XYZ file of C-alpha atoms in Angstrom:
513
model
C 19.592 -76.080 -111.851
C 18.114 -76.703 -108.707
C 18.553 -80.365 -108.225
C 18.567 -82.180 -105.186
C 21.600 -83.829 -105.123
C 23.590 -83.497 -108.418
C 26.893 -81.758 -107.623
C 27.429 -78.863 -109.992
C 30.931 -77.525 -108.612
C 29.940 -73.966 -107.655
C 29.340 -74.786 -104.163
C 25.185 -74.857 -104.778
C 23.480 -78.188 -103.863
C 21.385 -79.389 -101.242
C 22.309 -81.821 -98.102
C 21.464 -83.327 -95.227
C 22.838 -85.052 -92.521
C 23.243 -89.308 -91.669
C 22.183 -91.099 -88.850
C 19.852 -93.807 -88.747
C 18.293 -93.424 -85.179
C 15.721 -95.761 -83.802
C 15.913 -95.219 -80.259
C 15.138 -92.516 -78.163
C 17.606 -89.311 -78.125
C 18.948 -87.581 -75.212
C 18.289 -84.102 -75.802
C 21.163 -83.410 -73.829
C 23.081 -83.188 -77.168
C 20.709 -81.513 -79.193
C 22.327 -79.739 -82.165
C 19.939 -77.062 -82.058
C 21.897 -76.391 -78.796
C 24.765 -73.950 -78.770
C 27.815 -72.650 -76.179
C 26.883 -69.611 -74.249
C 29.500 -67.147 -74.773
C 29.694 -63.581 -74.287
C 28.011 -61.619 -76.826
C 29.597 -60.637 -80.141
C 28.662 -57.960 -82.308
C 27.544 -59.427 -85.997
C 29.235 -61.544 -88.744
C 29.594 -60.615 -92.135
C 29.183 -64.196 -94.415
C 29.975 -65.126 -97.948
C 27.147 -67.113 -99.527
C 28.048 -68.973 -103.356
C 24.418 -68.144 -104.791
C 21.244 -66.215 -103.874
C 19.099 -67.036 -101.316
C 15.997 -68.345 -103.293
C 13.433 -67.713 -100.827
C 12.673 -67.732 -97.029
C 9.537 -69.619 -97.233
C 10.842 -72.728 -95.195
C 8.837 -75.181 -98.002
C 8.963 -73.194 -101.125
C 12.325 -74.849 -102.227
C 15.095 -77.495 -102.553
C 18.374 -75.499 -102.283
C 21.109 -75.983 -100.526
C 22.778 -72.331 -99.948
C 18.690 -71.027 -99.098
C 18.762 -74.548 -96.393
C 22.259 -73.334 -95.474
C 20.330 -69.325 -94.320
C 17.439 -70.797 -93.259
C 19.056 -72.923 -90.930
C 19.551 -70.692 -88.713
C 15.677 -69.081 -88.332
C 13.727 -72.518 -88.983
C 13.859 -75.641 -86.988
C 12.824 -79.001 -87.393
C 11.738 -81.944 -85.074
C 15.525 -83.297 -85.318
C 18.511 -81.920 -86.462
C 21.717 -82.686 -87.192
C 25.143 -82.068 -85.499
C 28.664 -81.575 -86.783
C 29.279 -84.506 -87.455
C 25.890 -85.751 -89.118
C 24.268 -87.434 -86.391
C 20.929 -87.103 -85.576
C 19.871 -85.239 -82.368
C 16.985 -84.223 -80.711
C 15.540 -80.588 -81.562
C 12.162 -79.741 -81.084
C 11.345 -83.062 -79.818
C 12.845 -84.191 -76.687
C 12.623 -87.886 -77.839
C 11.044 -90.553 -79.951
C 9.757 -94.052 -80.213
C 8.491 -96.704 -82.364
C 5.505 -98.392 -81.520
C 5.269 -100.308 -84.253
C 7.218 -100.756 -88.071
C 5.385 -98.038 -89.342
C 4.630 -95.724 -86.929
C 7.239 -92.489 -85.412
C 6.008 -90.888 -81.883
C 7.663 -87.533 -81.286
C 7.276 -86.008 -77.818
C 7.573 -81.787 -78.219
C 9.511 -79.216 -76.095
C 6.997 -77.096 -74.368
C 9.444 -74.425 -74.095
C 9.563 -73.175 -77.283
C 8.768 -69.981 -78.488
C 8.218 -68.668 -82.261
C 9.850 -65.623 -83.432
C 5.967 -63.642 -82.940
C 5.830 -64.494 -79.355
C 3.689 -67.375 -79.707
C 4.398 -70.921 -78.286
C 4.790 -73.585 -80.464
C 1.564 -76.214 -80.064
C 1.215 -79.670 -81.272
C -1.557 -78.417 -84.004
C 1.774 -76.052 -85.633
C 4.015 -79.225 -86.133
C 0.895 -81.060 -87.787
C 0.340 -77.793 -89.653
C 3.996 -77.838 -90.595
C 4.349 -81.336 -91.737
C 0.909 -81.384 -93.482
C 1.500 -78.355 -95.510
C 5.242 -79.793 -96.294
C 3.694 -83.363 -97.484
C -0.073 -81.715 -98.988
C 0.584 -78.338 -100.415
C 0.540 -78.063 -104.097
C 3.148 -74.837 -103.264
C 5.361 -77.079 -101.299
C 8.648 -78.010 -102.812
C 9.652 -80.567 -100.368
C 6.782 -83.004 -100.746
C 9.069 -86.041 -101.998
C 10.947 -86.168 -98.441
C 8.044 -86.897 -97.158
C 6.326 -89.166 -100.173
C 6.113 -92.746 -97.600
C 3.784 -90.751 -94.849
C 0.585 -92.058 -95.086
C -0.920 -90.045 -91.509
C 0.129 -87.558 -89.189
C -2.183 -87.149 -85.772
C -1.856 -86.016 -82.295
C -0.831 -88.504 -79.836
C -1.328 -86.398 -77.190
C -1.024 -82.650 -75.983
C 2.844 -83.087 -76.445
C 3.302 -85.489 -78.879
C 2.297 -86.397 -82.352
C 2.656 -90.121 -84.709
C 3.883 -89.938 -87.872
C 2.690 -93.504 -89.707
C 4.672 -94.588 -92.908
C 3.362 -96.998 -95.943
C 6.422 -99.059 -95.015
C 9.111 -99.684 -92.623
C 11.157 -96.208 -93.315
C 14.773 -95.976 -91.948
C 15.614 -92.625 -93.233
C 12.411 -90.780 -92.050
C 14.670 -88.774 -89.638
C 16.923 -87.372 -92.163
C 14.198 -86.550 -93.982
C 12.579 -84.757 -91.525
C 15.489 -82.547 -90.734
C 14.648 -80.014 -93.383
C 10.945 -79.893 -92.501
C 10.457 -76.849 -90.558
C 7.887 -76.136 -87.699
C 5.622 -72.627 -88.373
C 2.820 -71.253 -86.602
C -0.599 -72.881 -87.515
C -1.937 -70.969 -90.738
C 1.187 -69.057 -91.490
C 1.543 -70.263 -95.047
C -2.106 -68.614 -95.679
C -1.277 -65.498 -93.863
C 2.336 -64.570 -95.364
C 3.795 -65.519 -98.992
C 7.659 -65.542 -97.143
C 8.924 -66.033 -94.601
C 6.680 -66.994 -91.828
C 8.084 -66.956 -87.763
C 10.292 -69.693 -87.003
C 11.685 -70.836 -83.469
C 15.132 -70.496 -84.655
C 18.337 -68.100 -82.964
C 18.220 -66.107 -84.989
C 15.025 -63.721 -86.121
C 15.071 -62.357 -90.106
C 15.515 -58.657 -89.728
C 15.781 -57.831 -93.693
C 16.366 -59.231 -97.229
C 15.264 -58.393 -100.547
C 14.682 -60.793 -102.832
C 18.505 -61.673 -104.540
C 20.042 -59.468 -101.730
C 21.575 -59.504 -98.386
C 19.897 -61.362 -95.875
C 20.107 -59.576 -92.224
C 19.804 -61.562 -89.220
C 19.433 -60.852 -85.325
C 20.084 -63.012 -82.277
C 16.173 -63.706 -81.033
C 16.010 -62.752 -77.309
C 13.332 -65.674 -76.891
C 15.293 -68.640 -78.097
C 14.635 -71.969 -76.174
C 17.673 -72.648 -76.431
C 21.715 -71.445 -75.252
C 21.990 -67.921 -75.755
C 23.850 -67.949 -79.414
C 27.646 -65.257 -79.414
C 26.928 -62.884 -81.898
C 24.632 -60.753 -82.067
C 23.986 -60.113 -85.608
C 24.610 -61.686 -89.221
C 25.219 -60.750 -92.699
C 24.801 -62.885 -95.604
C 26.321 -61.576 -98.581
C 25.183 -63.431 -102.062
C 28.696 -63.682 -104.075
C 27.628 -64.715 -107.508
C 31.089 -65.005 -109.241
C 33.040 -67.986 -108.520
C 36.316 -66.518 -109.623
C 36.109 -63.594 -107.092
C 34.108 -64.797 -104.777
C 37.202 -63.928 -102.326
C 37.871 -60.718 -103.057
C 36.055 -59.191 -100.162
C 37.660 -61.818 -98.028
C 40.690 -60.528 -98.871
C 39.382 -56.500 -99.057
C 38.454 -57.095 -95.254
C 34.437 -56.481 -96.210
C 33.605 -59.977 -95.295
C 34.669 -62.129 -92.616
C 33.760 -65.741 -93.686
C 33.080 -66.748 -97.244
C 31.654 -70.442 -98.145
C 31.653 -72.044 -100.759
C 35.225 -71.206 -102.365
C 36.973 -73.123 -104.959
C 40.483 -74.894 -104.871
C 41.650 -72.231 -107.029
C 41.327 -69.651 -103.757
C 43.598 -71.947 -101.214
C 47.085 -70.543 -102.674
C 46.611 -66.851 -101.996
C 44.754 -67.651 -99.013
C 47.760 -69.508 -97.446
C 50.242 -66.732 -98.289
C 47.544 -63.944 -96.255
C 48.497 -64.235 -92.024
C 45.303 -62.556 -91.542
C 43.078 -65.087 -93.287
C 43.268 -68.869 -93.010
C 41.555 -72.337 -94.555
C 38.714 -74.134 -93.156
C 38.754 -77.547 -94.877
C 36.415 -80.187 -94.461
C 35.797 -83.297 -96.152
C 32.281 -83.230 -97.624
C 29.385 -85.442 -98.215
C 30.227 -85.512 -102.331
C 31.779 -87.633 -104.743
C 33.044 -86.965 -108.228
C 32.668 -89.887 -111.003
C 32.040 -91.095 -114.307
C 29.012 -92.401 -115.603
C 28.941 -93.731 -119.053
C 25.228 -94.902 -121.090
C 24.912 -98.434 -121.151
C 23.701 -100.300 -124.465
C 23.744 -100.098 -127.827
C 26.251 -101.992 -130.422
C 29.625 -102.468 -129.806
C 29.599 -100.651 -126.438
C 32.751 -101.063 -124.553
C 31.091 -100.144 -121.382
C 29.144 -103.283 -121.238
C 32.448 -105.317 -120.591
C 32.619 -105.180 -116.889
C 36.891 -105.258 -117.741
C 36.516 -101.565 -119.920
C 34.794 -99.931 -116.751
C 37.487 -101.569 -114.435
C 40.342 -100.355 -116.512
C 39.277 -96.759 -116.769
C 39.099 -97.055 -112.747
C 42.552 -98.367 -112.239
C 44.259 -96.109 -115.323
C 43.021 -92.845 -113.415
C 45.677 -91.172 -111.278
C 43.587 -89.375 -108.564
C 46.589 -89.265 -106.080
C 48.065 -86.737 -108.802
C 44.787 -84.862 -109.333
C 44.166 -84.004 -105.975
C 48.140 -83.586 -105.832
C 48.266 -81.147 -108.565
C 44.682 -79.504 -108.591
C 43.094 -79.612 -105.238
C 46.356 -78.484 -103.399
C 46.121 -82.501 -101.656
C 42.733 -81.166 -100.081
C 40.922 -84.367 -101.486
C 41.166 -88.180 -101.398
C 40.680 -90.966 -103.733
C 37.508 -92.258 -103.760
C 37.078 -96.361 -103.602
C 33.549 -96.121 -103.461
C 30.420 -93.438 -104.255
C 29.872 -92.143 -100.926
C 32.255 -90.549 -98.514
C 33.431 -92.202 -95.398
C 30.967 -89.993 -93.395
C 27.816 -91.427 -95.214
C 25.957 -93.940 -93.482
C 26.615 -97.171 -95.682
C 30.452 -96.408 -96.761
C 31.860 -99.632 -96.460
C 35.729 -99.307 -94.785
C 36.746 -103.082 -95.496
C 37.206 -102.340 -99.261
C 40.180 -101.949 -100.612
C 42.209 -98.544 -101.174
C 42.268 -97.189 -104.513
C 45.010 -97.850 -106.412
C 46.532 -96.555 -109.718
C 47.735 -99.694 -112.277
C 47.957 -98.687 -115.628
C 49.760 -102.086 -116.297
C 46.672 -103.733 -115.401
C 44.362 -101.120 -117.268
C 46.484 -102.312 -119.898
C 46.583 -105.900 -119.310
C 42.654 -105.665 -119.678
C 42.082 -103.469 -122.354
C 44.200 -106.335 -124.017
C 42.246 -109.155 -123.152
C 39.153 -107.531 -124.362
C 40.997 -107.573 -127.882
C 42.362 -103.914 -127.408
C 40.943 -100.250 -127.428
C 37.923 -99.258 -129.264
C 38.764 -97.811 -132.988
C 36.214 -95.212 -131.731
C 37.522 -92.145 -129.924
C 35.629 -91.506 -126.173
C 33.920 -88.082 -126.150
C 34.206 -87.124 -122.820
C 31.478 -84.451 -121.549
C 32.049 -82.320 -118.443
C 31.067 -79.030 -117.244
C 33.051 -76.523 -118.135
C 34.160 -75.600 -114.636
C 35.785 -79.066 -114.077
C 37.242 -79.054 -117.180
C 40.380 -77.007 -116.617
C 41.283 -78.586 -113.465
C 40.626 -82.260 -114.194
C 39.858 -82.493 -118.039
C 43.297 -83.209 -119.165
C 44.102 -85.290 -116.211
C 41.823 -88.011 -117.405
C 42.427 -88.022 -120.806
C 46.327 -88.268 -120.388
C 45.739 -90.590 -118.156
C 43.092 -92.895 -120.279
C 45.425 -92.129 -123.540
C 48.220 -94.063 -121.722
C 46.563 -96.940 -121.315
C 45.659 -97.045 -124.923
C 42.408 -95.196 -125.448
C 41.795 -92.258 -127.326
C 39.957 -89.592 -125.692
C 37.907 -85.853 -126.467
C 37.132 -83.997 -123.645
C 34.059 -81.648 -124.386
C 32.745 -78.920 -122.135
C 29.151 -78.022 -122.125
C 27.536 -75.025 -119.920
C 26.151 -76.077 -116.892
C 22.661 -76.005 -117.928
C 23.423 -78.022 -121.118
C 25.247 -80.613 -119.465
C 22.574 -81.232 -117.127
C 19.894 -81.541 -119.225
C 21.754 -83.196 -121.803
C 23.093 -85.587 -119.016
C 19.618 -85.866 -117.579
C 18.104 -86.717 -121.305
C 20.493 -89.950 -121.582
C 22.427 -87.629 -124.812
C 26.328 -88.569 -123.291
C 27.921 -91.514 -123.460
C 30.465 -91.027 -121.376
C 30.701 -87.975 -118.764
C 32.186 -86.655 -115.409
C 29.349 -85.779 -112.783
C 29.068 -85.787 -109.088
C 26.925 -86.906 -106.156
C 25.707 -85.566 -102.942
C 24.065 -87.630 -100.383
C 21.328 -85.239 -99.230
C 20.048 -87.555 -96.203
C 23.373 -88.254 -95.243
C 22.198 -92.096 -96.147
C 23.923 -94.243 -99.035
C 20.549 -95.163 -100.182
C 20.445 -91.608 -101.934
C 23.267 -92.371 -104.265
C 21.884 -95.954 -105.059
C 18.342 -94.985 -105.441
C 18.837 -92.333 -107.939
C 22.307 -93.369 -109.523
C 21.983 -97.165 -109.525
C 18.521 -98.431 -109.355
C 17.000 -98.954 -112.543
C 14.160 -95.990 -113.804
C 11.240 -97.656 -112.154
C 8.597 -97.387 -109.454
C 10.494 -94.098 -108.485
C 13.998 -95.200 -108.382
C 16.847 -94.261 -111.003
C 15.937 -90.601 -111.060
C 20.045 -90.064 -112.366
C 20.474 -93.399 -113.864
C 20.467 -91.628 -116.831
C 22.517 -94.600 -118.825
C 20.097 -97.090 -118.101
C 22.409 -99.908 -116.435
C 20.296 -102.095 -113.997
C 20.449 -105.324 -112.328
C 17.656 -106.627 -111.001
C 19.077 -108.620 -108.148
C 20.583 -105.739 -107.140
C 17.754 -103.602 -107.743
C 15.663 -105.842 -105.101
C 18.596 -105.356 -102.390
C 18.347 -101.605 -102.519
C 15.082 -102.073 -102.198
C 14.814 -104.585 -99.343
C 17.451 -102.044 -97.542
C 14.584 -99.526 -97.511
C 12.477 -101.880 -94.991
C 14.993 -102.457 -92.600
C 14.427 -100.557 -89.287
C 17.903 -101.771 -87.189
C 20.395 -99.904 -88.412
C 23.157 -102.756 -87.459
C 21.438 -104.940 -89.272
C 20.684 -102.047 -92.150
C 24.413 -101.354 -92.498
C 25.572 -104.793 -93.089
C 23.568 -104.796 -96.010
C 24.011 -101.686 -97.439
C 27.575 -102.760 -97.115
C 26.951 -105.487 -99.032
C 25.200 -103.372 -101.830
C 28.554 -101.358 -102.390
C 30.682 -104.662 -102.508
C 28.741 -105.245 -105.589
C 28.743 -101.981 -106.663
C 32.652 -102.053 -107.203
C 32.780 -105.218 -108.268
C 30.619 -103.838 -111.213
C 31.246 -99.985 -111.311
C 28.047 -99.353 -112.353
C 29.322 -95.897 -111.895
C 33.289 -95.249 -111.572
C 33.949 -93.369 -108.696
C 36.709 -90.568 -108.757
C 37.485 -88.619 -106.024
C 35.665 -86.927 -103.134
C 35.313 -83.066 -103.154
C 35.880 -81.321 -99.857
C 34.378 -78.345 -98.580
C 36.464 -74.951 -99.326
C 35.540 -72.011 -96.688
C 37.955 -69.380 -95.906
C 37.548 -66.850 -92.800
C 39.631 -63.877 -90.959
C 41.779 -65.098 -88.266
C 39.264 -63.765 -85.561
C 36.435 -66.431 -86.640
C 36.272 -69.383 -84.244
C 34.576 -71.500 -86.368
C 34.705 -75.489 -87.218
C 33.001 -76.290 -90.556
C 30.278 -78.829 -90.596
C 29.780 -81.970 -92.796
C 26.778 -80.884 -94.358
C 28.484 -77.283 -95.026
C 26.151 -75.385 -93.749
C 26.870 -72.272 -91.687
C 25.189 -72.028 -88.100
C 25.944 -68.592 -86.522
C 25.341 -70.007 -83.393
C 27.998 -72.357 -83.915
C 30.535 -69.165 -84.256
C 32.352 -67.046 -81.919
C 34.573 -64.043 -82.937
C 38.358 -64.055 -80.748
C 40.899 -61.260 -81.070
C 43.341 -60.689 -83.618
């Protein structure tokens, strides 16, 4: 599967980064900017999945965005902390509601010696938004134009008011003028780090470029290492034949603790775990707004993440994390009432005389399937938990076939309006893409939508805050927990993890140990 967003558990999805930036950006803190340290020798890293390509537009993966990352760059970028900064534009402006001015470095240098012109960046972005090949087109699907503004600067012009352009155009990397006609892969990029060799479903070798624009990265060289099978992925962690592996499960963080020459790197991700159930149909107990609230409250995620995810977790109160751009802090905690789960399974004349199947993958269902269904049993349901193969449950899922089911969401663009677009949004006009039980409400429906033409992002926030208010008052989806980030590295690796998980080399230096 090669979704955009939809979480599968193995580590292999696709993000991006939040910030909603409508001024100009001080390139002083541009992420494409690293420390300059003394030089390191290379870095051996741990990748979930293969690389699926080095062409820069030729796919939608998250692991191949996480390698790429560090040879391609985009007008913007994202740092640590999924903000928006400055890369290979200095600045930029709006002169109007629909209309982005970048201003271009005019120090940068591709990796075959050329400098980087404004007619590569319209190249770039054309060829992203035009090319039949491209597989990246729908980030850009609002652009309408892209000129020259001037011999440093180009407008990009929207259909619409577009908040999220930015995050959007993290991912769309600048190449050379003509390179997609000259090379089928990977084409020069203006990144740190230069390819030096991969085979396709192999290693990927990388060297520090010598002409970067930018801070002089540590080390010297990196590895990336494709390690297919979850269940050993950490082997050569532990065998000493890697020294940073991403992408691990829960599973790995006991063994890792008891190791002095290894340790955790933890973050709290950009992906939440729920239930979505298909709305509809006769007798449904899903369309009583009090069945979807009880199976909320009955669920006890403290214990989940307690007993399963080592307490590297938290309970989610809403469908995006607290580092996506819309979470809304004033609601309430969760909280875990089976009394009242009870109390409203009664007033709805009590449980359903039909069981609930529920459908998971068959990763999640050994560390969270019983969890629900002792926990939905007790407040008077009866419950079947049935595992499917990934690519069965998500086509199944994706045909509307399951009633009831345990998925998960990641906000690519770093932007809540990911999650409601596809999850929430009815199937129409190009919203709803994972709305797969066909709930909908059309005043809600026109909110998300009216939060798409909304430039200020005070004023944008307020109402996407609004928008999840609603959301939980309805639990059009019921949200579960949020899934953190599980990287593990020798004690010599300097390294904080990122939000987006992605692995920047240049972001690494190697210490003693």
């Amino acid at each position: 599967m090669r979704s955009r967003h939809i979480w599968r558990g193995d580590g292999r999805r696709r993000l991006a980064a939040f910030g909603i930036l409508t001024l100009t950006g001080l390139l002083a803190h541009s992420a494409c900017q690293g420390n300059q340290l003394p030089a390191a020798n290379r870095i051996r890293i741990g990748i979930s999945s293969d690389v699926v390509t080095l062409n820069p537009h030729g796919h939608d993966d998250g692991v191949t965005w996480g390698v790429q990352a560090n040879i391609y760059e985009g007008l913007v970028a994202f740092d640590a902390q999924l903000r928006i900064v400055p890369c290979l534009a200095t600045k930029w402006e709006n002169p109007d509601s629909t209309t982005w001015r970048f201003y271009l470095r005019s120090d940068v240098t591709f990796h075959d010696g050329r400098p980087m012109r404004v007619l590569d960046v319209l190249y770039s972005i054309r060829h992203a938004l035009q090319d039949t090949t491209s597989q990246i087109r729908s980030k850009l699907a609002g652009v309408r134009e892209v000129t020259a503004y001037s011999e440093g600067g180009i407008n990009i012009r929207t259909g619409s008011p577009d908040p999220v352009i930015l995050n959007k155009l993290v991912d769309i990397y600048i190449v050379p003028e003509g390179a997609f006609m000259r090379r089928e892969d990977n084409p020069p990029g203006t990144g740190p780090y230069v390819l030096e060799a991969w085979k396709r479903a192999g290693t990927v070798y990388l060297r520090r470029f010598s002409g970067y624009w930018g801070p002089r990265p540590t080390i010297e060289r990196a590895v990336f290492v494709p390690l297919r099978d979850q269940l050993r992925r950490a082997e050569p962690l532990f065998q000493g034949k890697i020294d940073l592996v991403n992408g691990l499960t829960a599973d790995d963080i006991a063994t890792i603790m008891r190791r002095p020459d290894l340790k955790m790197l933890v973050t709290a991700g950009t992906t939440v775990s729920y239930l979505g159930y298909r709305c509809g149909g006769l007798g449904n107990p899903f369309d009583d707004r009090r069945f979807r609230q009880a199976i909320y409250l009955a669920i006890d995620v403290e214990r989940i993440i307690r007993e399963t995810f080592h307490e590297y977790g938290e309970p989610a109160n809403q469908p995006v994390p607290p580092a996506i751009f819309g979470y809304n802090p004033s609601l309430p905690k969760r909280s875990h009432d089976q009394a009242h789960a009870q109390a409203l399974i009664a007033e709805m004349g009590g449980p359903p005389q039909d069981p609930l199947i529920l459908h998971m993958p068959e990763n999640a269902v050994r560390r969270v399937g019983p969890h629900l269904q002792r926990d939905l049993e007790q407040i008077g349901l009866t419950v079947r938990v049935q595992p499917h193969a990934w690519k069965d449950f998500y086509r199944k899922m994706m045909n509307g076939d399951l009633g009831f089911y345990l998925s998960g969401w990641s906000c690519g663009s770093g932007d809540a309006s990911d999650f409601y677009d596809a999850c929430i949004h009815a199937r129409t006009g190009g919203f709803g893409e994972v709305n797969v039980g066909n709930c909908s409400d059309r005043a809600l429906d026109l909110r998300i939508e009216r939060s798409h033409t909304i430039l200020n992002a005070k004023e944008r926030l307020v109402v996407l805050k609004g928008i999840m208010e609603t959301v939980m008052e309805e639990l059009p989806v019921i949200p579960v927990y949020y899934i953190n980030e599980y990287n593990a590295a020798s004690r010599k690796v300097v390294w904080t993890p990122r939000a987006d998980d992605r692995v920047l080399v240049r972001e690494i230096k190697l210490g003693p140990w």
